[in-house]
Coordinates of C-alpha atoms in Angstrom, one line a residue:
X175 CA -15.8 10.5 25.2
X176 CA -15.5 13.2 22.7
X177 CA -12.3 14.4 21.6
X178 CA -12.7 18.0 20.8
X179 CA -9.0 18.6 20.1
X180 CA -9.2 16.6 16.8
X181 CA -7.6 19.1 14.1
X182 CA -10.1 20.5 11.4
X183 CA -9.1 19.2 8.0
X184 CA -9.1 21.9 4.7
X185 CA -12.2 20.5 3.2
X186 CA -10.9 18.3 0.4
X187 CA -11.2 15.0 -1.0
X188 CA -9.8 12.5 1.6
X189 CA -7.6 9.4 0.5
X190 CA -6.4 6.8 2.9
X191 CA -3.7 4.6 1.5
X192 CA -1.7 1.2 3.5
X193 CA 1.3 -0.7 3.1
X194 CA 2.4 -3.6 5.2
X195 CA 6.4 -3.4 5.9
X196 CA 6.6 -7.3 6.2
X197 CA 10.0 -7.2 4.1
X198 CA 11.0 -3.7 5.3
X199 CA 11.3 -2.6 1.7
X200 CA 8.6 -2.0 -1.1
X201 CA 8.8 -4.0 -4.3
X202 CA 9.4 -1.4 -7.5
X203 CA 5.9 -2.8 -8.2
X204 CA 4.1 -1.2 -4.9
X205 CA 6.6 1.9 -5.8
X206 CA 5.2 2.5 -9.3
X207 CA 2.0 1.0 -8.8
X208 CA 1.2 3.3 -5.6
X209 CA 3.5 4.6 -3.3
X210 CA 5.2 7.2 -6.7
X211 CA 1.6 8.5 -6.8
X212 CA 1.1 9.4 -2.8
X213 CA 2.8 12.1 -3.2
X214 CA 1.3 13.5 -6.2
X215 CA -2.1 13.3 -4.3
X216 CA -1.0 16.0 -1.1
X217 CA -2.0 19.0 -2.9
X218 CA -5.2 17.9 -3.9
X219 CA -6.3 15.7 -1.3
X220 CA -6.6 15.1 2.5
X221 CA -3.9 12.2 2.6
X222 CA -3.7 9.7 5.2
X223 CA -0.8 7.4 4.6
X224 CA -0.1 4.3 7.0
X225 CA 2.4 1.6 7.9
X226 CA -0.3 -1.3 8.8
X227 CA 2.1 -3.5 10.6
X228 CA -1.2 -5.0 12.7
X229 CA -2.1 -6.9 9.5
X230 CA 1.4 -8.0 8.6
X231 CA 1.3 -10.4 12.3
X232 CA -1.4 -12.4 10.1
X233 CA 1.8 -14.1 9.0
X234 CA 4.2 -15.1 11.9
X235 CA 6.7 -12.6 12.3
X236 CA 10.0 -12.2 13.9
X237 CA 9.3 -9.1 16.7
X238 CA 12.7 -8.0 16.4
X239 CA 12.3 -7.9 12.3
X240 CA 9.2 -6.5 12.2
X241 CA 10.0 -3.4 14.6
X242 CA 13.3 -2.7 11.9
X243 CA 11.4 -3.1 9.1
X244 CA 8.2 -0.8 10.1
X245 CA 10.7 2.0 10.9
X246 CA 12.5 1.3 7.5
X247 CA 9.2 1.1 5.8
X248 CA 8.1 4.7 7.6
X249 CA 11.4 6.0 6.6
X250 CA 10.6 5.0 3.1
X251 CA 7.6 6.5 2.7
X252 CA 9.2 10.1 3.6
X253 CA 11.8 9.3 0.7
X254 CA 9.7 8.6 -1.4
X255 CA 8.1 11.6 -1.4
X256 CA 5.2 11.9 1.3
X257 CA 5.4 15.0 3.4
X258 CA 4.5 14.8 6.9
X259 CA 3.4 18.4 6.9
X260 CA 1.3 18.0 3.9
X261 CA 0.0 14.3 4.7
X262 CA -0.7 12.3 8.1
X263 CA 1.5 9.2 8.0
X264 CA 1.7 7.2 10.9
X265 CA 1.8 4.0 11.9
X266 CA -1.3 2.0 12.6
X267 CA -0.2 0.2 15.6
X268 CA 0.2 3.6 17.6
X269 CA -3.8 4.4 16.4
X270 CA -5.7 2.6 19.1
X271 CA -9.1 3.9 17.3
X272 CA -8.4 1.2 14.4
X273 CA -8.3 -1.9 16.6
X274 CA -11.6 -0.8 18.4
X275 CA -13.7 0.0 15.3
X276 CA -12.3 -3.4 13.8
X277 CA -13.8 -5.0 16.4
X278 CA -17.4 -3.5 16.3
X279 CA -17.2 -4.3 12.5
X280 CA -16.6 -7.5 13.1
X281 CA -19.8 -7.6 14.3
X282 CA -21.4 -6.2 11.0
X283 CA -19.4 -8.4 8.9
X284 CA -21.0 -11.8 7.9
X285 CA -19.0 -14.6 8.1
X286 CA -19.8 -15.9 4.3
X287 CA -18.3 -12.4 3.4
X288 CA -14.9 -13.4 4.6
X289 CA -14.9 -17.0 3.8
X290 CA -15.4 -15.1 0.2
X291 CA -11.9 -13.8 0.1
X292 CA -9.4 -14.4 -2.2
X293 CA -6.4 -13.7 -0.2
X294 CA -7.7 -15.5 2.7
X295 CA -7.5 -18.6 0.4
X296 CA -4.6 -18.0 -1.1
X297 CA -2.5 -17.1 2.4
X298 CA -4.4 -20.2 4.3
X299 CA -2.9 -22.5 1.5
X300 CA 0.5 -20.9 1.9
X301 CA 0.7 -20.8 5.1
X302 CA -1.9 -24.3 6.3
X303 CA 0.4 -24.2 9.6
X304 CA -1.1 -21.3 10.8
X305 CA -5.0 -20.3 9.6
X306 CA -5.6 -18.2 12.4
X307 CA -8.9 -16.0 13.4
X308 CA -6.9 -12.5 12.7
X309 CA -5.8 -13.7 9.1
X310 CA -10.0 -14.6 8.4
X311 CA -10.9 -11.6 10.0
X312 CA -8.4 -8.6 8.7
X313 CA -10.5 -7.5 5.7
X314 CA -12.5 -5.8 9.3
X315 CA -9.7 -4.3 10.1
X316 CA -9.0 -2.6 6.4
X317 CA -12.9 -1.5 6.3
X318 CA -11.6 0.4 9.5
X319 CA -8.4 1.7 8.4
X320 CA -10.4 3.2 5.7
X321 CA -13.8 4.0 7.2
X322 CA -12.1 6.0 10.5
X323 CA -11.0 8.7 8.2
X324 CA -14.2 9.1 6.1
X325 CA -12.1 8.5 3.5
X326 CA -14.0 9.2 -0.1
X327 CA -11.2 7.2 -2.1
X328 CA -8.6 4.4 -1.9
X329 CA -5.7 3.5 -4.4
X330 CA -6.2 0.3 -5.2
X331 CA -5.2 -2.1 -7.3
X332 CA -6.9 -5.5 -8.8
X333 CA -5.7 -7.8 -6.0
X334 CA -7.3 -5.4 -3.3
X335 CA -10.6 -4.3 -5.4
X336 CA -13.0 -7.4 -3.5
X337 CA -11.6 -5.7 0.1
X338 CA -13.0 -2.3 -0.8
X339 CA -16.0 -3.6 -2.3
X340 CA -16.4 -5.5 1.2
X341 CA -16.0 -2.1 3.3
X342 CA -18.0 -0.4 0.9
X343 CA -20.6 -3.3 2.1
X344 CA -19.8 -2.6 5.9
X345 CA -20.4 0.9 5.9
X346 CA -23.5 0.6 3.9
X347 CA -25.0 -2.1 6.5
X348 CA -24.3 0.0 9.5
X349 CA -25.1 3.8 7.8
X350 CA -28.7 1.4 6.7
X351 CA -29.1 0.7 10.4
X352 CA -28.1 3.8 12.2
X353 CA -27.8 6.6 9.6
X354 CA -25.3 8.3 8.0
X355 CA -22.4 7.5 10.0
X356 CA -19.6 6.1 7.8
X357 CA -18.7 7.8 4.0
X358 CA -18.7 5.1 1.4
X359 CA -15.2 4.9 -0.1
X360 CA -14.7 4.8 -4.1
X361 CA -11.3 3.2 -5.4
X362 CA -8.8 5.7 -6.7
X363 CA -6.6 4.0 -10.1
X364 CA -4.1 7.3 -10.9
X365 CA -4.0 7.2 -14.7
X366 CA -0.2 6.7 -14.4
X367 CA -0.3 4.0 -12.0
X368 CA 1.4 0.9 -13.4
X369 CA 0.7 -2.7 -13.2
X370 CA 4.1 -4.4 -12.5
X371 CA 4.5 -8.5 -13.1
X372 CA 7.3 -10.3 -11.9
X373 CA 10.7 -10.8 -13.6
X374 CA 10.9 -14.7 -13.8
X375 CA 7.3 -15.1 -14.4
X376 CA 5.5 -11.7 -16.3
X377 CA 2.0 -14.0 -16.1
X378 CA 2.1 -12.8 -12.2
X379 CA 2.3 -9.9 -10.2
X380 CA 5.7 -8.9 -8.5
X381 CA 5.7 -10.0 -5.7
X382 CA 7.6 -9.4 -2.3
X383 CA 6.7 -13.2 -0.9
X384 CA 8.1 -14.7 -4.7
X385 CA 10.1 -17.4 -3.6
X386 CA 12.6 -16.9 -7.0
X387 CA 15.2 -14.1 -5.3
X388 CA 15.3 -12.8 -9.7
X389 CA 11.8 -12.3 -9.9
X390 CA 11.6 -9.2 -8.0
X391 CA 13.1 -6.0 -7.6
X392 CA 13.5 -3.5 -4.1
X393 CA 13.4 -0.5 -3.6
X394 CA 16.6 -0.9 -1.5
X395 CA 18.4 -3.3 -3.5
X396 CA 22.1 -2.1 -4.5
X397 CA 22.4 -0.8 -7.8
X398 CA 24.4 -3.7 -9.0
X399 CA 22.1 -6.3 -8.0
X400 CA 19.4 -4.5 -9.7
X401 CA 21.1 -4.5 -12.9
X402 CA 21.6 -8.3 -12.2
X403 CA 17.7 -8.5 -12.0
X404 CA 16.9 -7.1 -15.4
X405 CA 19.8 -9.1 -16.8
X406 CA 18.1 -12.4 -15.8
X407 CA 14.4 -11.4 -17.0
X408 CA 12.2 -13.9 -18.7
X409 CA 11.8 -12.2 -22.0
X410 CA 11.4 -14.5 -25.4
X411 CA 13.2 -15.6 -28.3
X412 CA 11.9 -12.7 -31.0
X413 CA 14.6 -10.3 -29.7
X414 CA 12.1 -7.5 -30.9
X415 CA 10.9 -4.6 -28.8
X416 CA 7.5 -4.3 -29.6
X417 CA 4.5 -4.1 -27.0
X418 CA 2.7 -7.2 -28.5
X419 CA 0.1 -9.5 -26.7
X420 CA 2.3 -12.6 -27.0
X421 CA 5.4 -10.8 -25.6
X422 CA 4.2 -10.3 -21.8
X423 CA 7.9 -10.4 -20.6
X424 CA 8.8 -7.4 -23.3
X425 CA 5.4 -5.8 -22.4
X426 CA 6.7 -6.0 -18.8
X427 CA 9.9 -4.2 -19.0
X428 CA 8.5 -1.7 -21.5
X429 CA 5.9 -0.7 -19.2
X430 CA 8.4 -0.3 -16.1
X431 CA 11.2 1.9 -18.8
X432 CA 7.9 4.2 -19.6
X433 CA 7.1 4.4 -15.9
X434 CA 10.5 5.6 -14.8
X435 CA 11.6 7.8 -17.9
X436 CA 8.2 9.2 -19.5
X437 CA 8.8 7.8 -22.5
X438 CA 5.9 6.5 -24.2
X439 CA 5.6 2.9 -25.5
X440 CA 5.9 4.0 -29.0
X441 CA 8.9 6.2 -28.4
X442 CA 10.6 2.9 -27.1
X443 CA 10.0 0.7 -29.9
X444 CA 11.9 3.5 -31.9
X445 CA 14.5 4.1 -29.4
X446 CA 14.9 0.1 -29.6
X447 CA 14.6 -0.4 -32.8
X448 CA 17.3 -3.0 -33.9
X449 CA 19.2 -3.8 -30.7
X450 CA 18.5 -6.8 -29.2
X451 CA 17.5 -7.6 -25.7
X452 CA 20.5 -7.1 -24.0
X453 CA 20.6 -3.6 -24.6
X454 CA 17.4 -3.4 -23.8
X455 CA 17.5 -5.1 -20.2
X456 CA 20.8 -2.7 -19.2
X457 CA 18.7 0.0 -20.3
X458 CA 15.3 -0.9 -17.7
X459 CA 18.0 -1.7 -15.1
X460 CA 20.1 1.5 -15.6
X461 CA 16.5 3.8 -15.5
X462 CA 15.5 1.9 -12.5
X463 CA 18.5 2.8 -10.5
X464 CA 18.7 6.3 -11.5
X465 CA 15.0 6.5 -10.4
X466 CA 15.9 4.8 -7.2
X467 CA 18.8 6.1 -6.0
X468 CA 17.7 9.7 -5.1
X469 CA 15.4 7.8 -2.8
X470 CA 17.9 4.9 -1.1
X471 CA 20.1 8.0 -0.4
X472 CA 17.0 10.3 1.4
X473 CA 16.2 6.5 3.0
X474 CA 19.3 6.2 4.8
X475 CA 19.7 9.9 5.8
X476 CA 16.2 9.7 7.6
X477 CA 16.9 6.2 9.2
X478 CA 20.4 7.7 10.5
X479 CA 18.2 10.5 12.5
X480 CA 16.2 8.5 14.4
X481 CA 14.9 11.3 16.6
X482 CA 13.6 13.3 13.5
X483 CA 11.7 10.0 12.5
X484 CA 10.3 9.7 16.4
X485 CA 8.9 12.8 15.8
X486 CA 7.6 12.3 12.6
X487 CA 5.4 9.2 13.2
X488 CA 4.2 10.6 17.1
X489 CA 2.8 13.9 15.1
X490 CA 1.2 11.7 12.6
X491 CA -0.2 9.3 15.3
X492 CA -1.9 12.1 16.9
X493 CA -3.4 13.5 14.0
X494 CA -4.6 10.7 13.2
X495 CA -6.2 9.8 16.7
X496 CA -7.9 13.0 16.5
X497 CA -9.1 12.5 13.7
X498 CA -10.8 8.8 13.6
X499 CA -11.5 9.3 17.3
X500 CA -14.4 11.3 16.1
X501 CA -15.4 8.6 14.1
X502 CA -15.3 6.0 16.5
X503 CA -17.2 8.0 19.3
X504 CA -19.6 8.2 16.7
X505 CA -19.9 4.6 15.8
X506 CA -19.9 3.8 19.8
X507 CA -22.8 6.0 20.7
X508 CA -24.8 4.4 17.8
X509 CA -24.0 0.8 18.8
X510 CA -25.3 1.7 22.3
X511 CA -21.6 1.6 24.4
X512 CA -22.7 3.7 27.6
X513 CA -19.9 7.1 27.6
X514 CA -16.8 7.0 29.5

């Protein structure tokens, strides 16, 4: 059926960009590696911002949890800076159209394609109790996130790079098939994006499943706790600050310091210059809080007005059924599905 009531977007770039709220907080690492930028990207760019709390239920879940922490992780998004007016951000679970196109792309996704990803190994050997079809099969469900809005870029970062390269794939295989139905996404790296690596162990990315409670830092943690963090943060036994390839744990906190003051990495050494790394640590951990704590006060404001929030994610839910509804009738009458 075609939806004629789909609103007309300003014609601009668009970018379509997901978090999962499986903790109900973002690490500092999805802050400063992504979600800082999203709303840098509004002016210049059709955004389409969305909780995906369909792929967090790859991992068991508790319902009760997962309900709280999507609303938390909606609410965070708006402090942190994405404007519903500006942006659609919605939640994915109230956008039927994604769990319809997943399934037709399913069917245009080749099963030595998914048995190719690395997640999928790395989440079937963390979680061997429960290697279920939906946690083979998601990477279909991200080609649709993305491919519903004819999105022409996503943010992404290293660990995500072989999933856009696979809906890149997708939409090429159906477009060669039935003509120019899907636009080819490109990934987006913002030249300030940073690449943030966990406390305890600066050889891995921060991570919101790290099992060590020190290695990684919330959004919502207290101030004092994240002070505690940086405290505790693998460094080494120089006591220099200097970016230098053997210090990864000094490279680490220098990066997030220049992330969240401006200051460049040379400004730092100087700043730095003979004080040791205690001074150092305080210093990350006091810049992260005052970088955090405009946002943890707009976070609990908005999650105190629930009605405002209601509001918020029905709006973005229908702009963003409009929207990919357009795509999907498209993809439907191509495929052959009689009209409803």
């Amino acid at each position: 059926m075609e939806n004629n009531t789909a609103p007309k977007l300003e014609k601009k770039p668009v970018i379509f960009s997901g978090i999962q709220p499986t903790s109900g907080s973002f690490t500092l690492g999805n802050y400063l590696g992504a979600v800082k930028n999203w709303s840098k990207l509004q002016d210049s760019y059709n955004c389409a911002y969305s909780i995906v709390n369909m792929h967090a239920i790859t991992v068991r879940q508790d319902p009760a949890q997962l309900k709280k922490n999507t609303l938390s992780a909606f609410a965070l998004i708006l402090a942190c800076g994405v404007d519903p007016e500006k942006s659609i951000a919605f939640i994915q679970s109230h956008v039927k159209t994604h769990a319809e196109l997943a399934w037709v792309l399913n069917c245009y996704t080749q099963f030595g394609e998914l048995s190719r990803m690395t997640q999928f190994k790395d989440k079937s050997a963390k979680h061997a109790d429960n290697i279920n079809a939906g946690l083979f099969t998601y990477p279909s469900l991200m080609a649709a996130d993305i491919l519903l809005y004819q999105t022409n870029l996503v943010p992404v970062g290293a660990d995500q790079k072989q999933h856009l390269e696979l809906a890149r794939d997708i939409a090429l295989r159906f477009n060669g098939l039935y003509g120019n139905v899907f636009q080819v996404p490109d990934g987006y790296i913002p030249k300030t994006a940073a690449r943030i690596m966990s406390l305890a162990d600066p050889g891995k990315k921060m991570s919101k499943s790290d099992e060590n409670a020190k290695a990684t830092v919330f959004l919502l943690d207290p101030p004092d706790t994240i002070i505690k963090k940086f405290k505790s943060a693998v460094t080494d036994s120089e006591a220099l600050v200097a970016y230098r390839e053997d210090k990864p744990g000094i490279n680490n906190l220098m990066s997030i310091y220049s992330a969240v003051t401006g200051a460049s990495i040379e400004e730092i050494e100087t700043q730095f210059a003979g004080k040791g790394y205690g001074d150092f640590k305080l210093a990350v951990g006091e810049a992260v809080v005052e970088e955090l704590r405009p946002i943890q006060e707009k976070h609990a404001r908005l999650l105190a007005d629930k009605a405002y929030l209601e509001s918020c994610y029905r709006a973005g839910a229908e702009k963003a059924l409009g929207i990919s509804q357009r795509t999907l009738d498209k993809v439907y009458k191509k495929v052959g599905f009689l009209p409803y």
